[in-house]
CSV table of C-alpha atoms in Angstrom, one decimal:
chain,number,residue,atom,x,y,z
A,1,MET,CA,0.0,0.0,0.0
A,2,ARG,CA,1.2,3.5,-0.8
A,3,ILE,CA,0.4,6.2,1.8
A,4,GLY,CA,1.1,9.9,1.7
A,5,VAL,CA,2.1,11.9,4.7
A,6,LEU,CA,1.3,15.6,4.2
A,7,GLY,CA,3.5,17.8,6.3
A,8,ALA,CA,7.1,17.2,7.1
A,9,GLY,CA,7.1,19.1,10.4
A,10,ALA,CA,7.1,17.5,13.9
A,11,MET,CA,3.9,15.5,13.5
A,12,GLY,CA,4.3,14.6,9.9
A,13,SER,CA,7.9,13.4,10.3
A,14,ALA,CA,6.8,11.4,13.4
A,15,ALA,CA,3.9,9.8,11.4
A,16,ALA,CA,6.3,8.9,8.5
A,17,ARG,CA,8.7,7.3,10.9
A,18,LEU,CA,6.0,5.2,12.5
A,19,LEU,CA,4.6,4.1,9.1
A,20,GLY,CA,8.1,3.0,8.4
A,21,ARG,CA,7.7,0.2,10.9
A,22,HIS,CA,5.6,-1.6,8.4
A,23,ASP,CA,7.3,-3.4,5.4
A,24,ASP,CA,4.0,-3.4,3.4
A,25,VAL,CA,3.8,0.4,3.3
A,26,GLU,CA,5.4,2.7,0.7
A,27,ILE,CA,5.6,6.2,2.0
A,28,LEU,CA,5.4,9.5,0.1
A,29,VAL,CA,6.4,12.6,2.2
A,30,LEU,CA,4.7,15.8,0.9
A,31,ASP,CA,5.4,19.3,2.0
A,32,ILE,CA,5.4,22.8,0.5
A,33,ASP,CA,9.1,22.9,1.4
A,34,ALA,CA,10.6,20.2,-0.9
A,35,ASP,CA,13.9,20.2,1.0
A,36,ARG,CA,12.2,19.5,4.3
A,37,ALA,CA,10.2,16.7,2.7
A,38,ARG,CA,13.5,15.3,1.2
A,39,THR,CA,15.2,15.3,4.6
A,40,VAL,CA,12.4,13.4,6.3
A,41,ALA,CA,12.1,10.9,3.4
A,42,ALA,CA,15.8,10.3,3.3
A,43,GLU,CA,15.8,9.2,7.0
A,44,ILE,CA,13.3,6.4,6.3
A,45,GLY,CA,14.0,5.5,2.7
A,46,ALA,CA,10.8,7.1,1.4
A,47,ASP,CA,9.8,9.1,-1.7
A,48,HIS,CA,9.1,12.8,-1.4
A,49,ARG,CA,7.6,15.6,-3.3
A,50,GLY,CA,7.1,19.4,-2.9
A,51,VAL,CA,3.4,20.4,-3.1
A,52,ASP,CA,1.4,23.5,-2.8
A,53,ILE,CA,-2.0,23.0,-1.2
A,54,GLY,CA,-3.4,25.9,-3.1
A,55,SER,CA,-2.6,24.5,-6.5
A,56,GLY,CA,-3.1,21.3,-8.4
A,57,SER,CA,0.2,19.8,-7.4
A,58,LEU,CA,-1.3,18.3,-4.2
A,59,ARG,CA,-4.1,16.7,-6.2
A,60,ASP,CA,-1.7,15.2,-8.7
A,61,ALA,CA,0.5,13.8,-5.9
A,62,LEU,CA,-2.4,12.2,-4.1
A,63,SER,CA,-3.6,10.5,-7.2
A,64,GLY,CA,-0.8,8.0,-6.7
A,65,VAL,CA,-1.6,7.0,-3.1
A,66,GLN,CA,-4.4,5.1,-1.4
A,67,SER,CA,-4.6,7.3,1.7
A,68,VAL,CA,-3.1,10.5,3.1
A,69,ALA,CA,-2.3,11.4,6.7
A,70,ALA,CA,-2.7,15.2,6.8
A,71,CYS,CA,-0.4,16.4,9.6
A,72,ILE,CA,-0.9,20.1,8.9
A,73,PRO,CA,-2.4,23.2,10.6
A,74,TYR,CA,-6.1,22.6,11.0
A,75,ARG,CA,-7.1,25.7,8.9
A,76,LEU,CA,-5.8,23.8,5.8
A,77,ASN,CA,-7.9,20.7,6.4
A,78,LEU,CA,-10.8,21.6,4.1
A,79,PRO,CA,-8.8,22.3,1.0
A,80,VAL,CA,-6.8,19.1,1.5
A,81,MET,CA,-10.0,17.1,1.9
A,82,GLU,CA,-11.2,18.5,-1.4
A,83,ALA,CA,-7.9,17.6,-3.1
A,84,ALA,CA,-8.1,14.0,-1.7
A,85,LEU,CA,-11.7,13.7,-2.9
A,86,THR,CA,-10.7,14.9,-6.4
A,87,ALA,CA,-7.7,12.5,-6.4
A,88,GLY,CA,-9.6,9.5,-5.3
A,89,CYS,CA,-7.7,9.2,-2.0
A,90,HIS,CA,-8.8,8.3,1.5
A,91,TYR,CA,-8.1,11.1,4.0
A,92,ALA,CA,-7.3,11.4,7.8
A,93,ASP,CA,-6.3,14.4,9.9
A,94,LEU,CA,-5.4,15.5,13.4
A,95,GLY,CA,-8.5,17.5,14.2
A,96,GLY,CA,-10.3,20.7,13.3
A,97,LEU,CA,-10.6,22.5,16.7
A,98,PHE,CA,-14.4,22.1,16.8
A,99,HIS,CA,-15.6,24.6,14.1
A,100,THR,CA,-13.6,23.3,11.2
A,101,THR,CA,-14.6,19.7,12.2
A,102,ARG,CA,-18.2,20.6,11.8
A,103,ARG,CA,-17.6,22.1,8.4
A,104,GLN,CA,-15.7,19.0,7.3
A,105,LEU,CA,-18.6,16.7,8.3
A,106,GLU,CA,-20.6,18.4,5.6
A,107,LEU,CA,-18.6,16.6,3.0
A,108,ASN,CA,-19.9,13.2,4.1
A,109,ALA,CA,-22.2,12.7,1.1
A,110,LYS,CA,-19.5,13.5,-1.4
A,111,PHE,CA,-17.0,11.1,0.2
A,112,ARG,CA,-19.6,8.4,0.5
A,113,GLU,CA,-20.6,8.7,-3.2
A,114,ALA,CA,-17.0,8.6,-4.2
A,115,GLY,CA,-16.4,5.4,-2.2
A,116,LEU,CA,-13.8,7.1,-0.1
A,117,SER,CA,-13.4,7.5,3.7
A,118,ALA,CA,-12.3,10.5,5.7
A,119,VAL,CA,-11.5,10.3,9.4
A,120,LEU,CA,-11.4,13.6,11.3
A,121,GLY,CA,-9.3,14.2,14.4
A,122,ILE,CA,-7.4,10.9,14.7
A,123,GLY,CA,-4.5,11.9,16.9
A,124,SER,CA,-4.1,11.6,20.6
A,125,ALA,CA,-6.7,14.3,21.5
A,126,PRO,CA,-8.9,14.3,19.6
A,127,GLY,CA,-8.6,10.7,18.5
A,128,ILE,CA,-7.6,8.4,21.3
A,129,THR,CA,-10.0,10.5,23.5
A,130,ASN,CA,-12.9,9.7,21.3
A,131,LEU,CA,-12.1,6.0,21.1
A,132,LEU,CA,-11.8,5.7,24.9
A,133,ALA,CA,-15.1,7.5,25.2
A,134,ARG,CA,-16.7,5.1,22.7
A,135,ALA,CA,-15.2,2.1,24.5
A,136,GLY,CA,-16.7,3.3,27.8
A,137,ALA,CA,-20.1,3.9,26.2
A,138,ASP,CA,-20.1,0.4,24.7
A,139,ARG,CA,-19.6,-1.1,28.2
A,140,LEU,CA,-22.6,0.7,29.7
A,141,ASP,CA,-26.4,0.4,29.1
A,142,ALA,CA,-26.9,4.1,29.2
A,143,VAL,CA,-24.5,7.1,29.2
A,144,THR,CA,-25.0,10.4,31.0
A,145,SER,CA,-21.6,12.1,30.8
A,146,VAL,CA,-18.2,11.9,29.2
A,147,ASP,CA,-15.2,13.8,30.7
A,148,MET,CA,-11.9,13.7,28.8
A,149,LEU,CA,-8.7,14.9,30.3
A,150,ASP,CA,-5.1,15.0,28.9
A,151,GLY,CA,-2.2,15.5,31.3
A,152,ALA,CA,1.6,15.4,30.7
A,153,VAL,CA,4.8,16.0,32.5
A,154,ASP,CA,8.3,16.6,31.0
A,155,ARG,CA,10.9,15.6,33.4
A,156,SER,CA,13.5,17.7,31.6
A,157,GLY,CA,11.6,20.8,32.9
A,158,GLU,CA,12.2,22.7,29.7
A,159,PHE,CA,9.7,25.0,28.0
A,160,GLY,CA,8.8,23.8,24.6
A,161,LEU,CA,6.0,23.3,22.1
A,162,PRO,CA,3.8,20.3,22.7
A,163,TYR,CA,2.4,20.6,19.2
A,164,SER,CA,1.6,23.3,16.6
A,165,ALA,CA,2.2,26.8,18.0
A,166,GLU,CA,-0.9,28.1,16.2
A,167,THR,CA,-3.1,25.4,17.8
A,168,VAL,CA,-1.7,26.0,21.3
A,169,LEU,CA,-2.4,29.7,21.0
A,170,ASP,CA,-5.9,29.1,19.8
A,171,GLU,CA,-6.5,26.8,22.7
A,172,PHE,CA,-5.4,29.6,25.1
A,173,THR,CA,-7.4,32.4,23.4
A,174,LEU,CA,-10.5,31.1,21.6
A,175,PRO,CA,-13.7,30.4,23.6
A,176,ALA,CA,-14.1,26.7,24.4
A,177,MET,CA,-17.3,24.7,23.7
A,178,VAL,CA,-18.8,22.6,26.4
A,179,TYR,CA,-21.9,20.3,26.1
A,180,GLU,CA,-23.8,20.3,29.4
A,181,ASP,CA,-27.4,19.3,30.3
A,182,GLY,CA,-28.0,18.6,26.6
A,183,THR,CA,-27.0,22.1,25.4
A,184,MET,CA,-23.8,23.3,23.7
A,185,ARG,CA,-22.5,26.5,25.2
A,186,GLU,CA,-19.4,28.7,24.9
A,187,VAL,CA,-17.1,29.3,27.8
A,188,PRO,CA,-13.9,31.3,28.2
A,189,ALA,CA,-10.7,29.8,27.1
A,190,ALA,CA,-8.7,28.1,29.9
A,191,SER,CA,-11.7,28.2,32.3
A,192,GLY,CA,-13.4,25.4,34.2
A,193,THR,CA,-10.2,24.5,36.0
A,194,VAL,CA,-10.3,21.3,38.1
A,195,ARG,CA,-7.5,19.5,39.9
A,196,TYR,CA,-7.3,15.9,38.5
A,197,GLU,CA,-5.2,13.0,39.7
A,198,PHE,CA,-3.2,11.5,36.8
A,199,PRO,CA,-1.0,8.4,37.4
A,200,GLU,CA,2.6,8.9,38.3
A,201,PRO,CA,4.9,10.3,37.2
A,202,ILE,CA,2.4,13.0,36.1
A,203,GLY,CA,0.4,13.2,39.4
A,204,ALA,CA,-2.2,15.9,40.2
A,205,GLN,CA,-2.5,18.7,37.7
A,206,GLU,CA,-4.8,21.5,36.9
A,207,ALA,CA,-6.9,20.8,33.8
A,208,PHE,CA,-9.0,23.4,32.0
A,209,TYR,CA,-11.4,23.8,29.1
A,210,THR,CA,-10.0,24.5,25.6
A,211,LEU,CA,-11.6,24.6,22.2
A,212,HIS,CA,-11.4,21.0,20.9
A,213,SER,CA,-13.0,18.7,18.4
A,214,GLU,CA,-14.4,16.0,20.8
A,215,PRO,CA,-17.5,18.0,21.8
A,216,ALA,CA,-18.3,18.6,18.1
A,217,THR,CA,-19.1,15.0,17.5
A,218,LEU,CA,-19.6,12.9,20.7
A,219,PRO,CA,-22.9,14.5,21.8
A,220,ALA,CA,-24.4,13.2,18.5
A,221,THR,CA,-22.6,9.8,18.4
A,222,ILE,CA,-23.1,8.6,22.0
A,223,GLU,CA,-26.8,8.2,22.4
A,224,GLY,CA,-28.4,9.9,25.4
A,225,VAL,CA,-25.3,11.6,26.7
A,226,ARG,CA,-26.1,14.9,28.5
A,227,ASP,CA,-22.6,16.2,29.2
A,228,VAL,CA,-19.4,16.1,27.1
A,229,ARG,CA,-16.4,18.0,28.4
A,230,TRP,CA,-12.8,18.2,27.4
A,231,ARG,CA,-10.0,19.5,29.6
A,232,LEU,CA,-6.3,20.0,28.9
A,233,ALA,CA,-3.5,19.9,31.6
A,234,LEU,CA,-0.2,20.9,30.0
A,235,PRO,CA,3.1,20.6,31.9
A,236,GLU,CA,3.3,23.4,34.4
A,237,ALA,CA,6.1,25.3,32.8
A,238,ILE,CA,4.4,25.3,29.4
A,239,ALA,CA,0.9,26.3,30.8
A,240,ARG,CA,2.4,29.1,32.8
A,241,GLY,CA,4.5,30.3,29.9
A,242,PHE,CA,1.6,30.4,27.5
A,243,ARG,CA,-0.7,32.1,30.0
A,244,LEU,CA,2.0,34.8,30.4
A,245,LEU,CA,2.4,35.3,26.6
A,246,VAL,CA,-1.3,35.6,26.1
A,247,SER,CA,-1.7,38.0,29.1
A,248,VAL,CA,0.8,40.5,27.7
A,249,GLY,CA,-0.9,40.5,24.3
A,250,LEU,CA,1.5,38.5,22.3
A,251,ALA,CA,-1.3,36.3,20.9
A,252,GLY,CA,-3.0,39.4,19.5
A,253,THR,CA,-3.7,39.7,15.8
A,254,ASP,CA,-4.0,43.5,15.5
A,255,PRO,CA,-0.8,44.9,14.0
A,256,VAL,CA,1.5,47.0,16.3
A,257,GLU,CA,3.3,49.9,14.8
A,258,LEU,CA,7.1,49.7,15.4
A,259,PRO,CA,10.0,51.7,14.0
A,260,GLY,CA,10.6,49.0,11.4
A,261,GLY,CA,7.0,48.7,10.4
A,262,ALA,CA,3.7,47.1,11.6
A,263,VAL,CA,3.9,43.6,13.1
A,264,ALA,CA,1.1,41.4,14.3
A,265,PRO,CA,2.2,40.1,17.7
A,266,ARG,CA,0.8,36.6,17.1
A,267,ASP,CA,2.7,36.3,13.8
A,268,LEU,CA,6.0,37.3,15.5
A,269,LEU,CA,5.3,34.9,18.4
A,270,ILE,CA,4.6,31.9,16.2
A,271,ALA,CA,7.7,32.6,14.2
A,272,LEU,CA,9.8,32.7,17.3
A,273,LEU,CA,8.2,29.7,18.9
A,274,ASN,CA,8.8,27.7,15.7
A,275,ARG,CA,12.5,28.6,16.0
A,276,LEU,CA,12.8,27.0,19.4
A,277,PRO,CA,15.5,24.2,19.2
A,278,SER,CA,14.5,20.6,19.7
A,279,ALA,CA,15.6,19.0,22.9
A,280,GLY,CA,19.1,17.5,22.3
A,281,ASP,CA,18.8,14.7,24.8
A,282,ALA,CA,16.4,11.8,24.8
A,283,PRO,CA,12.8,12.9,25.4
A,284,GLN,CA,11.6,12.6,29.0
A,285,ASP,CA,7.9,13.3,28.7
A,286,VAL,CA,5.0,11.1,29.8
A,287,GLU,CA,1.4,11.8,28.7
A,288,CYS,CA,-1.9,10.3,30.0
A,289,ILE,CA,-5.3,10.5,28.4
A,290,ASP,CA,-8.4,9.6,30.5
A,291,ALA,CA,-12.0,9.3,29.4
A,292,VAL,CA,-14.3,9.2,32.4
A,293,VAL,CA,-17.7,7.8,31.3
A,294,ARG,CA,-20.6,7.8,33.6
A,295,GLY,CA,-24.0,6.0,33.2
A,296,LEU,CA,-25.9,2.9,34.1
A,297,ARG,CA,-25.1,-0.7,33.9
A,298,ASP,CA,-27.6,-3.3,35.1
A,299,GLY,CA,-29.6,-0.5,36.6
A,300,ARG,CA,-26.8,0.8,38.8
A,301,GLY,CA,-24.8,4.0,38.5
A,302,THR,CA,-21.4,3.2,37.0
A,303,THR,CA,-18.2,5.1,36.2
A,304,PHE,CA,-15.9,3.7,33.6
A,305,VAL,CA,-12.4,5.0,32.9
A,306,GLY,CA,-10.5,4.3,29.7
A,307,ARG,CA,-6.8,5.3,29.9
A,308,ALA,CA,-4.0,5.6,27.4
A,309,LEU,CA,-0.5,6.1,28.8
A,310,LEU,CA,2.1,7.4,26.3
A,311,ARG,CA,5.9,7.3,26.6
A,312,PRO,CA,8.8,8.1,24.2
A,313,SER,CA,9.0,5.7,21.4
A,314,PRO,CA,12.0,3.5,20.3
A,315,GLU,CA,12.5,5.8,17.4
A,316,GLY,CA,13.3,8.6,19.8
A,317,LEU,CA,10.0,10.4,19.4
A,318,SER,CA,8.6,12.2,22.5
A,319,ALA,CA,5.6,10.8,24.2
A,320,GLY,CA,3.5,13.7,22.8
A,321,ALA,CA,4.7,13.2,19.2
A,322,PHE,CA,4.3,9.4,19.4
A,323,GLY,CA,0.8,9.6,20.9
A,324,THR,CA,-0.3,12.1,18.3
A,325,ALA,CA,1.2,10.4,15.3
A,326,ILE,CA,0.6,6.7,15.9
A,327,PRO,CA,-3.2,6.9,15.6
A,328,ILE,CA,-3.2,8.8,12.3
A,329,ALA,CA,-0.5,6.5,10.9
A,330,THR,CA,-2.5,3.4,12.0
A,331,MET,CA,-5.7,4.9,10.5
A,332,ALA,CA,-4.0,5.6,7.2
A,333,ARG,CA,-3.0,1.9,7.0
A,334,TRP,CA,-6.5,0.8,7.9
A,335,GLN,CA,-7.9,3.1,5.2
A,336,ALA,CA,-5.4,2.0,2.5
A,337,ALA,CA,-6.4,-1.6,3.3
A,338,GLY,CA,-10.1,-0.8,2.8
A,339,ARG,CA,-11.1,-1.3,6.4
A,340,ILE,CA,-13.0,2.0,6.8
A,341,GLN,CA,-16.5,2.5,5.4
A,342,PRO,CA,-17.0,5.3,2.8
A,343,GLY,CA,-18.0,8.7,4.2
A,344,VAL,CA,-16.7,11.3,6.7
A,345,HIS,CA,-16.4,10.0,10.2
A,346,PRO,CA,-15.2,11.1,13.6
A,347,PRO,CA,-12.9,8.5,15.2
A,348,GLU,CA,-15.7,7.0,17.4
A,349,THR,CA,-17.8,5.9,14.5
A,350,SER,CA,-15.1,5.0,12.0
A,351,VAL,CA,-13.9,1.8,13.7
A,352,ALA,CA,-14.8,-0.7,16.4
A,353,ALA,CA,-13.2,1.3,19.2
A,354,GLU,CA,-11.6,-1.6,21.2
A,355,ALA,CA,-10.2,-3.3,18.0
A,356,PHE,CA,-8.5,-0.1,17.0
A,357,LEU,CA,-7.2,0.5,20.6
A,358,ASP,CA,-5.8,-3.1,20.5
A,359,ASP,CA,-3.9,-2.1,17.3
A,360,LEU,CA,-2.5,1.0,19.1
A,361,ALA,CA,-1.5,-1.1,22.0
A,362,ALA,CA,0.5,-3.4,19.7
A,363,GLU,CA,2.3,-0.2,18.5
A,364,GLY,CA,3.2,0.8,22.1
A,365,VAL,CA,0.3,2.8,23.5
A,366,GLU,CA,-0.4,1.5,27.0
A,367,VAL,CA,-4.2,1.1,27.0
A,368,SER,CA,-6.0,0.2,30.3
A,369,PHE,CA,-9.3,0.4,32.1
A,370,PRO,CA,-8.4,1.3,35.7
A,371,PRO,CA,-10.7,2.2,38.6
A,372,ALA,CA,-11.9,5.8,38.7
A,373,PRO,CA,-9.2,8.0,40.2
A,374,PRO,CA,-9.8,10.3,43.2
A,375,GLY,CA,-11.9,13.3,42.2
A,376,ALA,CA,-13.4,11.7,39.1
A,377,ALA,CA,-16.8,11.8,40.6
A,378,ALA,CA,-16.6,15.6,41.1
A,379,LEU,CA,-15.9,16.4,37.4
A,380,GLY,CA,-18.5,18.8,36.0
């Protein structure tokens, strides 16, 4: 099978390396920067090509692959979906930060008619979060609430980017969406803070609402659920750093007049963040994703917890990069093998959740179903 990886940045290069574990996969690395694509491809013995999402070059490149893993800024998801549709190629991405995801779902009929599949938000969160929520719902007779939390710790103590700078800034600035008592509502970014007990070495961390894709789909795909909430708990140094950057206005989009000309603070900040050097030593981060699902089983109130624990991979990928890239790499293989039904799907309806989680476990994700941690009953 021939699989395209669009984007040769941190997540795209990680997905390409993880696809390289499988001898039956031919990989094509695609990026607007042909040199960057060449560098990643050379490391794993893959093909490469420079492409421009705004032109026909992407469509032409995708016509030669069965599926594409789009590891790109979420604002580019829709045009890439259109290119994949025109090229006759299955599509998967890392999420649309709620509003883009909803627009992408509108392409369902076109993909179904073309006999193609598109899976939206199949990274760690969204992605593993949705699958754990679905696994929990499948074990209950009725579901009332789903709370998803993602916590991490980096034992190096360094400040760094956990993923795309643009996405992190959006999560700290754009209003979050929360589904409560059967109603979707907007809440301030980084509000709704709770202290949640993650397993060691992460421990107790403050988790807060951010704009995310899970509430865009789970209220419709888990029958009867009344509450769907997502919270993020970044390593303390990173959360504190981004809160400071936002508080002093460096996430603003209005140009500021300087002696050298007008500069939008956000553009400058993203450029500087993207220049941060990668950690030279072996990664030391650990990440945990919990889905706390409450409902009824055999007439009794029950709380189910699905957990994914992520550690650095044998390839030298950080836990965060591994956890984000392995689901989309696995989904691209499933799509190329014809295992996903045509149409546009969120993760929780694209596959049998526990079967896909078993595949992720075989790749190194530590999936478990532990007792509810202290404080889980107080989520809300």
